[in-house]
Amino acid sequence: MSHTSNPVFARIAGTGSYLPQQVLSNDDLVKRGVETSDEWITSRTGIRQRHIAAEGELTSDLALQASLRALEAAGVAAEDIDLIVVGTTTPDLIFPSTATILQHKLGVAGCMAFDVNAACSGFIYALTVADKFIRSGAAGTVLVVGAETLTRMLDWNDRNTCVLFGDGAGAVVLKADHETGILSTHMHADGGKKDLLWNPVGVSAGFKVDEHNAGVRVQMAGNDVFKYAVKALDSVVDEALVANGLDKSALDWLVPHQANLRIIEATARRLDMPMERVIVTVDRHGNTSSGSVPLALDEAVRSGKVQHGQLLLLEAFGGGFAWGSVLLRY
Ligand code: UT7
């Protein structure tokens, strides 16, 4: 790519998403023997159902379907991609990266490809990295994906976590553009909160499971995470507005991470945004971690809600803790 004196933005040229076929309702969870109820899950989280990847259906398979749709919407051929970044905390394998597996499934080779693990903020982090590559001139066309099979690491006997998550993927194609696109990105992390939301096994820490860790599973102190998430998201949306010298009334859409409807509503209140201007998918998707923001974005684009030229604020919060925002003109 040649450098010019005009500022280069990373513009979203196309979006895509994919949800596995199998749907698990709240009542299905009760039927499976989880000590919960549709009333509890709906009133505390807003979740009514979630999608579950089929046996043998991997994170890269979900990513592939979402990517093909995003490439088609952008009118971009896989051969033209300079960089693939996949936000995921449930990679197909320890290595190689899911991005390289996705690259191969797309039938191409040679371009840069790597994963970003920022738990539920994986897509926001991946989008931020992609934005930097485009702004620096190091890439002109980037495929950014958020894809997860989080249900693979749930303990179905732990009602504190198993009712919350689902599987899915979303993708965007970013292209260098002189007119408009991503206006700002802000990322944060606080590693001191690791134990509040984590999966405590791994390569270096060891896969050995003791009496407290019954398996390779997500563990969460939900209420603590909830409080921290609301505060961090309040602060990150303020930060994005201040950095751009914008009043909250300038925003057309909030595209939030879909963990809990009550968290989403709290952020909307902070921004004085009516829920009609907030994209909500948590009721049908549950929390798909890195998949949630691009899934919501794709749904908003394809339903015709989000229009060219509108101002969108994307945000996410999750394990690490890691959180962040992306402000963009669509
Ligand atoms: O995406 C990454 C970021 N993750 C999040 O943002 C998640 C943040 N946390 C949350 O969304 C909420 O904290 C939860 C939905 C996880 C929990 O809601 P809560 O209102 O914070 O409930 P709680 O954890 O304070 O639990 C209230 C009660 C407890 O019973 P007692 O101790 O009051 O008798 C729980 O044992 O609800 C009980 N409970 C359940 N009951 C029925 C917890 N899970 C369930 C369940 N069904 N699935």
mmCIF file of C-alpha atoms and ligand atoms in Angstrom:
data_model
loop_
_atom_site.group_PDB
_atom_site.id
_atom_site.type_symbol
_atom_site.label_atom_id
_atom_site.label_comp_id
_atom_site.label_asym_id
_atom_site.label_seq_id
_atom_site.Cartn_x
_atom_site.Cartn_y
_atom_site.Cartn_z
ATOM 1 C CA MET A 1 0.000 0.000 0.000
ATOM 2 C CA SER A 2 1.272 3.447 -0.803
ATOM 3 C CA HIS A 3 1.313 6.152 1.870
ATOM 4 C CA THR A 4 -0.521 9.396 1.142
ATOM 5 C CA SER A 5 -0.813 12.646 3.033
ATOM 6 C CA ASN A 6 -4.568 12.112 3.578
ATOM 7 C CA PRO A 7 -5.544 10.325 6.775
ATOM 8 C CA VAL A 8 -6.365 6.672 6.216
ATOM 9 C CA PHE A 9 -9.353 5.237 8.042
ATOM 10 C CA ALA A 10 -10.318 1.596 8.439
ATOM 11 C CA ARG A 11 -13.857 1.395 7.059
ATOM 12 C CA ILE A 12 -16.229 -1.545 7.440
ATOM 13 C CA ALA A 13 -16.852 -2.755 3.893
ATOM 14 C CA GLY A 14 -18.955 -5.799 4.811
ATOM 15 C CA THR A 15 -20.266 -7.784 7.764
ATOM 16 C CA GLY A 16 -21.251 -11.424 8.251
ATOM 17 C CA SER A 17 -22.200 -13.803 11.013
ATOM 18 C CA TYR A 18 -23.051 -17.399 11.700
ATOM 19 C CA LEU A 19 -24.896 -19.276 14.422
ATOM 20 C CA PRO A 20 -24.832 -23.056 14.814
ATOM 21 C CA GLN A 21 -28.106 -24.801 14.038
ATOM 22 C CA GLN A 22 -28.887 -26.305 17.435
ATOM 23 C CA VAL A 23 -30.871 -24.013 19.730
ATOM 24 C CA LEU A 24 -31.100 -24.634 23.460
ATOM 25 C CA SER A 25 -33.928 -22.808 25.257
ATOM 26 C CA ASN A 26 -34.025 -22.033 28.968
ATOM 27 C CA ASP A 27 -36.638 -24.761 29.381
ATOM 28 C CA ASP A 28 -34.313 -27.202 27.595
ATOM 29 C CA LEU A 29 -31.720 -26.475 30.302
ATOM 30 C CA VAL A 30 -34.290 -27.231 32.999
ATOM 31 C CA LYS A 31 -35.138 -30.480 31.183
ATOM 32 C CA ARG A 32 -31.409 -31.334 31.195
ATOM 33 C CA GLY A 33 -31.519 -31.173 34.987
ATOM 34 C CA VAL A 34 -29.995 -27.707 35.572
ATOM 35 C CA GLU A 35 -31.433 -26.256 38.803
ATOM 36 C CA THR A 36 -32.785 -23.105 37.208
ATOM 37 C CA SER A 37 -35.917 -21.695 35.589
ATOM 38 C CA ASP A 38 -36.850 -19.726 32.503
ATOM 39 C CA GLU A 39 -38.152 -17.027 34.850
ATOM 40 C CA TRP A 40 -34.790 -16.688 36.686
ATOM 41 C CA ILE A 41 -32.646 -16.644 33.543
ATOM 42 C CA THR A 42 -34.914 -14.232 31.656
ATOM 43 C CA SER A 43 -35.340 -11.780 34.517
ATOM 44 C CA ARG A 44 -31.650 -11.767 35.594
ATOM 45 C CA THR A 45 -30.006 -11.866 32.178
ATOM 46 C CA GLY A 46 -32.533 -11.333 29.364
ATOM 47 C CA ILE A 47 -31.410 -14.624 27.785
ATOM 48 C CA ARG A 48 -34.134 -16.883 26.341
ATOM 49 C CA GLN A 49 -32.052 -19.253 24.242
ATOM 50 C CA ARG A 50 -28.541 -19.885 22.916
ATOM 51 C CA HIS A 51 -27.008 -21.775 19.972
ATOM 52 C CA ILE A 52 -24.740 -24.777 20.502
ATOM 53 C CA ALA A 53 -22.069 -25.920 18.035
ATOM 54 C CA ALA A 54 -22.552 -29.465 16.774
ATOM 55 C CA GLU A 55 -20.063 -32.179 17.629
ATOM 56 C CA GLY A 56 -17.117 -31.722 15.290
ATOM 57 C CA GLU A 57 -18.129 -28.147 14.445
ATOM 58 C CA LEU A 58 -15.127 -26.050 15.416
ATOM 59 C CA THR A 59 -14.527 -22.377 16.107
ATOM 60 C CA SER A 60 -12.844 -22.100 12.686
ATOM 61 C CA ASP A 61 -15.963 -23.564 11.030
ATOM 62 C CA LEU A 62 -18.165 -20.872 12.589
ATOM 63 C CA ALA A 63 -15.537 -18.279 11.669
ATOM 64 C CA LEU A 64 -15.466 -19.533 8.073
ATOM 65 C CA GLN A 65 -19.222 -19.143 7.542
ATOM 66 C CA ALA A 66 -19.225 -15.651 9.094
ATOM 67 C CA SER A 67 -16.178 -14.679 7.013
ATOM 68 C CA LEU A 68 -17.642 -15.910 3.719
ATOM 69 C CA ARG A 69 -20.744 -13.793 4.355
ATOM 70 C CA ALA A 70 -18.679 -10.724 5.267
ATOM 71 C CA LEU A 71 -16.465 -11.126 2.183
ATOM 72 C CA GLU A 72 -19.520 -11.482 -0.034
ATOM 73 C CA ALA A 73 -21.140 -8.381 1.486
ATOM 74 C CA ALA A 74 -17.903 -6.438 0.960
ATOM 75 C CA GLY A 75 -17.409 -7.737 -2.570
ATOM 76 C CA VAL A 76 -13.897 -8.798 -1.587
ATOM 77 C CA ALA A 77 -12.197 -12.023 -2.693
ATOM 78 C CA ALA A 78 -10.283 -14.041 -0.096
ATOM 79 C CA GLU A 79 -7.138 -13.598 -2.238
ATOM 80 C CA ASP A 80 -7.287 -9.849 -1.572
ATOM 81 C CA ILE A 81 -7.021 -10.141 2.231
ATOM 82 C CA ASP A 82 -3.750 -8.760 3.661
ATOM 83 C CA LEU A 83 -4.371 -9.806 7.258
ATOM 84 C CA ILE A 84 -6.718 -12.102 9.193
ATOM 85 C CA VAL A 85 -7.222 -11.415 12.911
ATOM 86 C CA VAL A 86 -9.422 -13.752 14.923
ATOM 87 C CA GLY A 87 -10.570 -12.791 18.391
ATOM 88 C CA THR A 88 -11.202 -16.024 20.268
ATOM 89 C CA THR A 89 -10.706 -17.589 23.666
ATOM 90 C CA THR A 90 -11.839 -20.997 22.411
ATOM 91 C CA PRO A 91 -9.373 -21.702 19.579
ATOM 92 C CA ASP A 92 -9.644 -24.976 17.639
ATOM 93 C CA LEU A 93 -6.204 -25.986 18.919
ATOM 94 C CA ILE A 94 -3.503 -24.668 21.233
ATOM 95 C CA PHE A 95 -1.583 -24.011 18.052
ATOM 96 C CA PRO A 96 -1.551 -23.161 15.219
ATOM 97 C CA SER A 97 -3.818 -20.164 15.530
ATOM 98 C CA THR A 98 -7.457 -20.363 14.491
ATOM 99 C CA ALA A 99 -6.698 -17.497 12.088
ATOM 100 C CA THR A 100 -4.291 -19.678 10.110
ATOM 101 C CA ILE A 101 -6.778 -22.557 10.099
ATOM 102 C CA LEU A 102 -9.434 -20.128 8.864
ATOM 103 C CA GLN A 103 -7.061 -18.826 6.209
ATOM 104 C CA HIS A 104 -6.592 -22.351 4.866
ATOM 105 C CA LYS A 105 -10.346 -23.028 4.948
ATOM 106 C CA LEU A 106 -10.805 -19.838 2.912
ATOM 107 C CA GLY A 107 -8.507 -21.424 0.321
ATOM 108 C CA VAL A 108 -5.739 -18.846 0.509
ATOM 109 C CA ALA A 109 -2.170 -18.699 1.798
ATOM 110 C CA GLY A 110 0.520 -16.128 2.354
ATOM 111 C CA CYS A 111 -1.226 -13.255 4.138
ATOM 112 C CA MET A 112 -0.618 -12.491 7.833
ATOM 113 C CA ALA A 113 -2.909 -14.372 10.211
ATOM 114 C CA PHE A 114 -3.022 -14.501 13.999
ATOM 115 C CA ASP A 115 -5.375 -14.762 16.976
ATOM 116 C CA VAL A 116 -6.066 -12.279 19.741
ATOM 117 C CA ASN A 117 -7.194 -13.635 23.107
ATOM 118 C CA ALA A 118 -8.919 -10.976 25.161
ATOM 119 C CA ALA A 119 -11.801 -13.202 26.336
ATOM 120 C CA CYS A 120 -15.164 -11.487 25.695
ATOM 121 C CA SER A 121 -13.372 -8.360 24.428
ATOM 122 C CA GLY A 122 -11.620 -10.399 21.743
ATOM 123 C CA PHE A 123 -13.420 -8.775 18.819
ATOM 124 C CA ILE A 124 -12.916 -5.219 20.123
ATOM 125 C CA TYR A 125 -9.206 -5.966 20.611
ATOM 126 C CA ALA A 126 -8.952 -7.639 17.179
ATOM 127 C CA LEU A 127 -10.699 -4.694 15.508
ATOM 128 C CA THR A 128 -8.327 -2.306 17.257
ATOM 129 C CA VAL A 129 -5.262 -4.220 16.076
ATOM 130 C CA ALA A 130 -6.657 -4.312 12.526
ATOM 131 C CA ASP A 131 -7.325 -0.565 12.645
ATOM 132 C CA LYS A 132 -3.678 0.059 13.574
ATOM 133 C CA PHE A 133 -2.452 -2.095 10.673
ATOM 134 C CA ILE A 134 -4.595 -0.133 8.227
ATOM 135 C CA ARG A 135 -3.756 3.295 9.660
ATOM 136 C CA SER A 136 -0.039 2.532 9.507
ATOM 137 C CA GLY A 137 -0.316 1.416 5.890
ATOM 138 C CA ALA A 138 0.808 -2.122 6.744
ATOM 139 C CA ALA A 139 -2.459 -3.607 5.413
ATOM 140 C CA GLY A 140 -5.192 -2.427 3.059
ATOM 141 C CA THR A 141 -7.827 -5.138 3.514
ATOM 142 C CA VAL A 142 -8.299 -6.975 6.808
ATOM 143 C CA LEU A 143 -10.680 -9.763 7.805
ATOM 144 C CA VAL A 144 -11.562 -9.383 11.493
ATOM 145 C CA VAL A 145 -13.457 -12.190 13.192
ATOM 146 C CA GLY A 146 -14.884 -12.890 16.631
ATOM 147 C CA ALA A 147 -15.633 -16.613 16.939
ATOM 148 C CA GLU A 148 -16.262 -18.902 19.892
ATOM 149 C CA THR A 149 -17.396 -22.339 20.919
ATOM 150 C CA LEU A 150 -17.595 -21.393 24.571
ATOM 151 C CA THR A 151 -20.161 -24.050 25.428
ATOM 152 C CA ARG A 152 -17.344 -26.595 25.017
ATOM 153 C CA MET A 153 -15.813 -25.409 28.284
ATOM 154 C CA LEU A 154 -18.928 -25.116 30.409
ATOM 155 C CA ASP A 155 -19.778 -27.241 33.410
ATOM 156 C CA TRP A 156 -23.419 -28.126 32.723
ATOM 157 C CA ASN A 157 -23.900 -28.742 36.459
ATOM 158 C CA ASP A 158 -22.871 -25.172 37.329
ATOM 159 C CA ARG A 159 -25.969 -23.017 37.024
ATOM 160 C CA ASN A 160 -23.880 -19.904 37.735
ATOM 161 C CA THR A 161 -22.280 -20.176 34.302
ATOM 162 C CA CYS A 162 -23.927 -22.765 32.040
ATOM 163 C CA VAL A 163 -27.099 -20.739 31.489
ATOM 164 C CA LEU A 164 -25.183 -17.702 30.226
ATOM 165 C CA PHE A 165 -23.105 -18.690 27.217
ATOM 166 C CA GLY A 166 -23.655 -19.698 23.607
ATOM 167 C CA ASP A 167 -21.662 -20.352 20.436
ATOM 168 C CA GLY A 168 -21.403 -18.163 17.337
ATOM 169 C CA ALA A 169 -19.224 -16.008 15.133
ATOM 170 C CA GLY A 170 -19.250 -12.636 13.443
ATOM 171 C CA ALA A 171 -16.861 -11.035 10.972
ATOM 172 C CA VAL A 172 -16.147 -7.742 9.275
ATOM 173 C CA VAL A 173 -14.022 -6.839 6.285
ATOM 174 C CA LEU A 174 -12.096 -3.631 6.915
ATOM 175 C CA LYS A 175 -10.720 -1.599 4.042
ATOM 176 C CA ALA A 176 -8.489 1.451 3.926
ATOM 177 C CA ASP A 177 -10.583 4.504 3.112
ATOM 178 C CA HIS A 178 -9.774 8.203 2.944
ATOM 179 C CA GLU A 179 -13.256 9.396 3.921
ATOM 180 C CA THR A 180 -14.522 7.636 6.992
ATOM 181 C CA GLY A 181 -14.395 4.591 9.209
ATOM 182 C CA ILE A 182 -13.067 3.813 12.688
ATOM 183 C CA LEU A 183 -12.649 7.098 14.570
ATOM 184 C CA SER A 184 -11.159 5.849 17.822
ATOM 185 C CA THR A 185 -10.315 2.710 19.767
ATOM 186 C CA HIS A 186 -9.687 2.370 23.495
ATOM 187 C CA MET A 187 -8.553 -0.811 25.181
ATOM 188 C CA HIS A 188 -7.971 -1.544 28.859
ATOM 189 C CA ALA A 189 -7.069 -4.479 31.072
ATOM 190 C CA ASP A 190 -6.717 -5.296 34.760
ATOM 191 C CA GLY A 191 -4.980 -8.626 35.331
ATOM 192 C CA GLY A 192 -5.566 -8.399 39.081
ATOM 193 C CA LYS A 193 -9.148 -9.605 38.574
ATOM 194 C CA LYS A 194 -8.141 -12.873 36.899
ATOM 195 C CA ASP A 195 -9.855 -15.183 39.397
ATOM 196 C CA LEU A 196 -13.275 -13.540 39.052
ATOM 197 C CA LEU A 197 -13.814 -14.870 35.520
ATOM 198 C CA TRP A 198 -11.507 -17.531 34.192
ATOM 199 C CA ASN A 199 -10.762 -21.034 33.102
ATOM 200 C CA PRO A 200 -7.964 -22.074 35.463
ATOM 201 C CA VAL A 201 -6.305 -24.821 33.406
ATOM 202 C CA GLY A 202 -3.840 -24.490 30.556
ATOM 203 C CA VAL A 203 -0.586 -25.566 28.985
ATOM 204 C CA SER A 204 1.853 -23.874 31.312
ATOM 205 C CA ALA A 205 -0.354 -23.982 34.415
ATOM 206 C CA GLY A 206 -1.075 -27.616 33.614
ATOM 207 C CA PHE A 207 -4.197 -29.513 32.686
ATOM 208 C CA LYS A 208 -4.225 -31.412 35.976
ATOM 209 C CA VAL A 209 -7.625 -31.139 37.560
ATOM 210 C CA ASP A 210 -7.937 -31.069 41.355
ATOM 211 C CA GLU A 211 -10.955 -31.435 43.629
ATOM 212 C CA HIS A 212 -11.844 -27.772 43.221
ATOM 213 C CA ASN A 213 -11.527 -27.704 39.443
ATOM 214 C CA ALA A 214 -13.809 -30.434 38.273
ATOM 215 C CA GLY A 215 -12.838 -29.972 34.630
ATOM 216 C CA VAL A 216 -11.719 -27.564 31.961
ATOM 217 C CA ARG A 217 -14.491 -25.132 32.699
ATOM 218 C CA VAL A 218 -15.387 -21.477 32.998
ATOM 219 C CA GLN A 219 -15.642 -20.157 36.542
ATOM 220 C CA MET A 220 -17.179 -16.806 37.406
ATOM 221 C CA ALA A 221 -18.039 -14.698 40.434
ATOM 222 C CA GLY A 222 -21.007 -13.274 38.517
ATOM 223 C CA ASN A 223 -22.060 -10.526 40.871
ATOM 224 C CA ASP A 224 -18.544 -9.076 41.203
ATOM 225 C CA VAL A 225 -18.081 -9.215 37.444
ATOM 226 C CA PHE A 226 -21.429 -7.512 36.949
ATOM 227 C CA LYS A 227 -20.517 -4.537 39.161
ATOM 228 C CA TYR A 228 -17.076 -4.119 37.655
ATOM 229 C CA ALA A 229 -18.451 -4.427 34.108
ATOM 230 C CA VAL A 230 -21.015 -1.660 34.586
ATOM 231 C CA LYS A 231 -18.387 0.725 36.004
ATOM 232 C CA ALA A 232 -15.759 -0.082 33.366
ATOM 233 C CA LEU A 233 -18.242 0.277 30.522
ATOM 234 C CA ASP A 234 -19.541 3.594 31.871
ATOM 235 C CA SER A 235 -15.991 4.868 31.913
ATOM 236 C CA VAL A 236 -14.987 3.515 28.497
ATOM 237 C CA VAL A 237 -18.004 4.997 26.699
ATOM 238 C CA ASP A 238 -17.333 8.376 28.361
ATOM 239 C CA GLU A 239 -13.699 8.080 27.303
ATOM 240 C CA ALA A 240 -14.661 7.490 23.645
ATOM 241 C CA LEU A 241 -16.966 10.517 23.575
ATOM 242 C CA VAL A 242 -14.431 12.815 25.239
ATOM 243 C CA ALA A 243 -11.610 11.675 22.947
ATOM 244 C CA ASN A 244 -13.724 12.579 19.926
ATOM 245 C CA GLY A 245 -15.189 15.790 21.373
ATOM 246 C CA LEU A 246 -18.686 14.368 20.926
ATOM 247 C CA ASP A 247 -21.858 14.696 22.947
ATOM 248 C CA LYS A 248 -23.700 11.446 23.682
ATOM 249 C CA SER A 249 -26.600 12.708 21.561
ATOM 250 C CA ALA A 250 -24.352 12.327 18.473
ATOM 251 C CA LEU A 251 -24.462 8.523 18.688
ATOM 252 C CA ASP A 252 -26.849 6.711 16.384
ATOM 253 C CA TRP A 253 -26.359 3.167 17.703
ATOM 254 C CA LEU A 254 -24.859 1.363 20.678
ATOM 255 C CA VAL A 255 -23.598 -2.096 19.713
ATOM 256 C CA PRO A 256 -22.692 -3.587 23.093
ATOM 257 C CA HIS A 257 -21.232 -6.882 24.218
ATOM 258 C CA GLN A 258 -24.162 -9.185 24.894
ATOM 259 C CA ALA A 259 -23.544 -10.634 28.358
ATOM 260 C CA ASN A 260 -26.561 -9.454 30.313
ATOM 261 C CA LEU A 261 -29.486 -7.233 29.315
ATOM 262 C CA ARG A 262 -29.228 -5.388 32.655
ATOM 263 C CA ILE A 263 -25.603 -4.431 31.917
ATOM 264 C CA ILE A 264 -26.604 -3.269 28.417
ATOM 265 C CA GLU A 265 -29.461 -1.192 29.859
ATOM 266 C CA ALA A 266 -27.107 0.406 32.393
ATOM 267 C CA THR A 267 -24.735 1.522 29.610
ATOM 268 C CA ALA A 268 -27.671 2.812 27.553
ATOM 269 C CA ARG A 269 -28.862 4.846 30.553
ATOM 270 C CA ARG A 270 -25.372 6.319 30.926
ATOM 271 C CA LEU A 271 -25.577 7.439 27.287
ATOM 272 C CA ASP A 272 -29.219 8.611 27.558
ATOM 273 C CA MET A 273 -29.976 6.250 24.684
ATOM 274 C CA PRO A 274 -33.448 4.725 24.371
ATOM 275 C CA MET A 275 -33.316 0.946 23.946
ATOM 276 C CA GLU A 276 -34.621 1.425 20.377
ATOM 277 C CA ARG A 277 -31.120 2.651 19.500
ATOM 278 C CA VAL A 278 -29.351 -0.240 21.210
ATOM 279 C CA ILE A 279 -28.689 -3.492 19.352
ATOM 280 C CA VAL A 280 -29.799 -6.422 21.509
ATOM 281 C CA THR A 281 -29.232 -10.065 20.594
ATOM 282 C CA VAL A 282 -28.524 -11.515 24.044
ATOM 283 C CA ASP A 283 -32.112 -12.795 24.256
ATOM 284 C CA ARG A 284 -31.521 -15.145 21.299
ATOM 285 C CA HIS A 285 -27.740 -15.697 21.346
ATOM 286 C CA GLY A 286 -26.756 -15.651 25.020
ATOM 287 C CA ASN A 287 -23.193 -14.528 25.657
ATOM 288 C CA THR A 288 -21.073 -15.610 22.685
ATOM 289 C CA SER A 289 -17.944 -13.904 24.074
ATOM 290 C CA SER A 290 -15.856 -12.548 21.151
ATOM 291 C CA GLY A 291 -18.693 -13.421 18.791
ATOM 292 C CA SER A 292 -21.261 -11.179 20.420
ATOM 293 C CA VAL A 293 -20.398 -7.707 19.095
ATOM 294 C CA PRO A 294 -19.854 -8.711 15.440
ATOM 295 C CA LEU A 295 -22.982 -10.900 15.549
ATOM 296 C CA ALA A 296 -24.996 -7.943 16.833
ATOM 297 C CA LEU A 297 -23.416 -5.618 14.287
ATOM 298 C CA ASP A 298 -24.175 -7.935 11.378
ATOM 299 C CA GLU A 299 -27.763 -8.357 12.508
ATOM 300 C CA ALA A 300 -28.142 -4.572 12.767
ATOM 301 C CA VAL A 301 -26.684 -4.049 9.296
ATOM 302 C CA ARG A 302 -28.684 -6.800 7.586
ATOM 303 C CA SER A 303 -31.959 -5.738 9.223
ATOM 304 C CA GLY A 304 -31.425 -2.266 7.747
ATOM 305 C CA LYS A 305 -31.200 -0.576 11.156
ATOM 306 C CA VAL A 306 -27.636 0.649 10.717
ATOM 307 C CA GLN A 307 -27.268 2.957 7.736
ATOM 308 C CA HIS A 308 -24.249 4.279 5.889
ATOM 309 C CA GLY A 309 -22.847 7.401 7.589
ATOM 310 C CA GLN A 310 -24.231 6.645 11.057
ATOM 311 C CA LEU A 311 -22.156 6.810 14.225
ATOM 312 C CA LEU A 312 -21.773 3.520 16.117
ATOM 313 C CA LEU A 313 -20.254 2.844 19.508
ATOM 314 C CA LEU A 314 -19.084 -0.739 20.040
ATOM 315 C CA GLU A 315 -17.978 -1.902 23.494
ATOM 316 C CA ALA A 316 -17.138 -5.065 25.400
ATOM 317 C CA PHE A 317 -16.028 -6.285 28.802
ATOM 318 C CA GLY A 318 -14.786 -9.693 29.899
ATOM 319 C CA GLY A 319 -12.229 -12.000 31.466
ATOM 320 C CA GLY A 320 -8.838 -10.612 32.329
ATOM 321 C CA PHE A 321 -10.442 -8.249 32.985
ATOM 322 C CA ALA A 322 -10.130 -6.770 29.519
ATOM 323 C CA TRP A 323 -12.486 -4.160 28.089
ATOM 324 C CA GLY A 324 -12.645 -1.529 25.404
ATOM 325 C CA SER A 325 -14.578 0.496 22.833
ATOM 326 C CA VAL A 326 -14.538 1.273 19.143
ATOM 327 C CA LEU A 327 -16.255 4.368 17.782
ATOM 328 C CA LEU A 328 -16.881 4.290 14.050
ATOM 329 C CA ARG A 329 -18.789 5.919 11.265
ATOM 330 C CA TYR A 330 -20.397 3.125 9.292
HETATM 331 O O1 UT7 B 1 -19.035 -11.603 29.210
HETATM 332 C C1 UT7 B 1 -18.145 -11.506 30.270
HETATM 333 C C2 UT7 B 1 -18.688 -10.691 31.325
HETATM 334 N N1 UT7 B 1 -19.679 -11.412 32.076
HETATM 335 C C3 UT7 B 1 -20.645 -10.747 32.624
HETATM 336 O O2 UT7 B 1 -20.732 -9.572 32.405
HETATM 337 C C4 UT7 B 1 -21.589 -11.459 33.539
HETATM 338 C C5 UT7 B 1 -21.850 -10.572 34.714
HETATM 339 N N2 UT7 B 1 -22.718 -11.135 35.717
HETATM 340 C C6 UT7 B 1 -24.037 -11.349 35.517
HETATM 341 O O3 UT7 B 1 -24.541 -11.219 34.432
HETATM 342 C C7 UT7 B 1 -24.870 -11.685 36.724
HETATM 343 O O4 UT7 B 1 -24.130 -11.460 37.892
HETATM 344 C C8 UT7 B 1 -25.410 -13.144 36.731
HETATM 345 C C9 UT7 B 1 -26.489 -13.294 35.677
HETATM 346 C C10 UT7 B 1 -24.280 -14.103 36.452
HETATM 347 C C11 UT7 B 1 -26.025 -13.486 38.068
HETATM 348 O O5 UT7 B 1 -27.051 -12.558 38.398
HETATM 349 P P1 UT7 B 1 -27.089 -11.851 39.827
HETATM 350 O O6 UT7 B 1 -28.303 -11.030 39.851
HETATM 351 O O7 UT7 B 1 -25.770 -11.177 40.011
HETATM 352 O O8 UT7 B 1 -27.287 -13.078 40.795
HETATM 353 P P2 UT7 B 1 -26.323 -13.605 41.962
HETATM 354 O O9 UT7 B 1 -25.067 -14.175 41.381
HETATM 355 O O10 UT7 B 1 -26.207 -12.563 43.013
HETATM 356 O O11 UT7 B 1 -27.207 -14.803 42.522
HETATM 357 C C12 UT7 B 1 -28.492 -14.581 43.079
HETATM 358 C C13 UT7 B 1 -29.105 -15.904 43.455
HETATM 359 C C14 UT7 B 1 -28.168 -16.815 44.244
HETATM 360 O O12 UT7 B 1 -28.931 -17.476 45.199
HETATM 361 P P3 UT7 B 1 -28.927 -16.996 46.743
HETATM 362 O O13 UT7 B 1 -27.483 -17.071 47.152
HETATM 363 O O14 UT7 B 1 -29.445 -15.590 46.712
HETATM 364 O O15 UT7 B 1 -29.812 -17.968 47.409
HETATM 365 C C15 UT7 B 1 -27.701 -17.812 43.195
HETATM 366 O O16 UT7 B 1 -27.361 -19.051 43.758
HETATM 367 O O17 UT7 B 1 -29.460 -16.635 42.270
HETATM 368 C C16 UT7 B 1 -28.919 -17.955 42.328
HETATM 369 N N3 UT7 B 1 -28.621 -18.394 40.992
HETATM 370 C C17 UT7 B 1 -29.512 -19.019 40.198
HETATM 371 N N4 UT7 B 1 -30.787 -19.389 40.397
HETATM 372 C C18 UT7 B 1 -31.421 -19.984 39.377
HETATM 373 C C19 UT7 B 1 -27.464 -18.232 40.293
HETATM 374 N N5 UT7 B 1 -27.597 -18.756 39.044
HETATM 375 C C20 UT7 B 1 -28.854 -19.247 38.975
HETATM 376 C C21 UT7 B 1 -29.580 -19.886 37.960
HETATM 377 N N6 UT7 B 1 -30.855 -20.225 38.207
HETATM 378 N N7 UT7 B 1 -29.056 -20.132 36.747
#
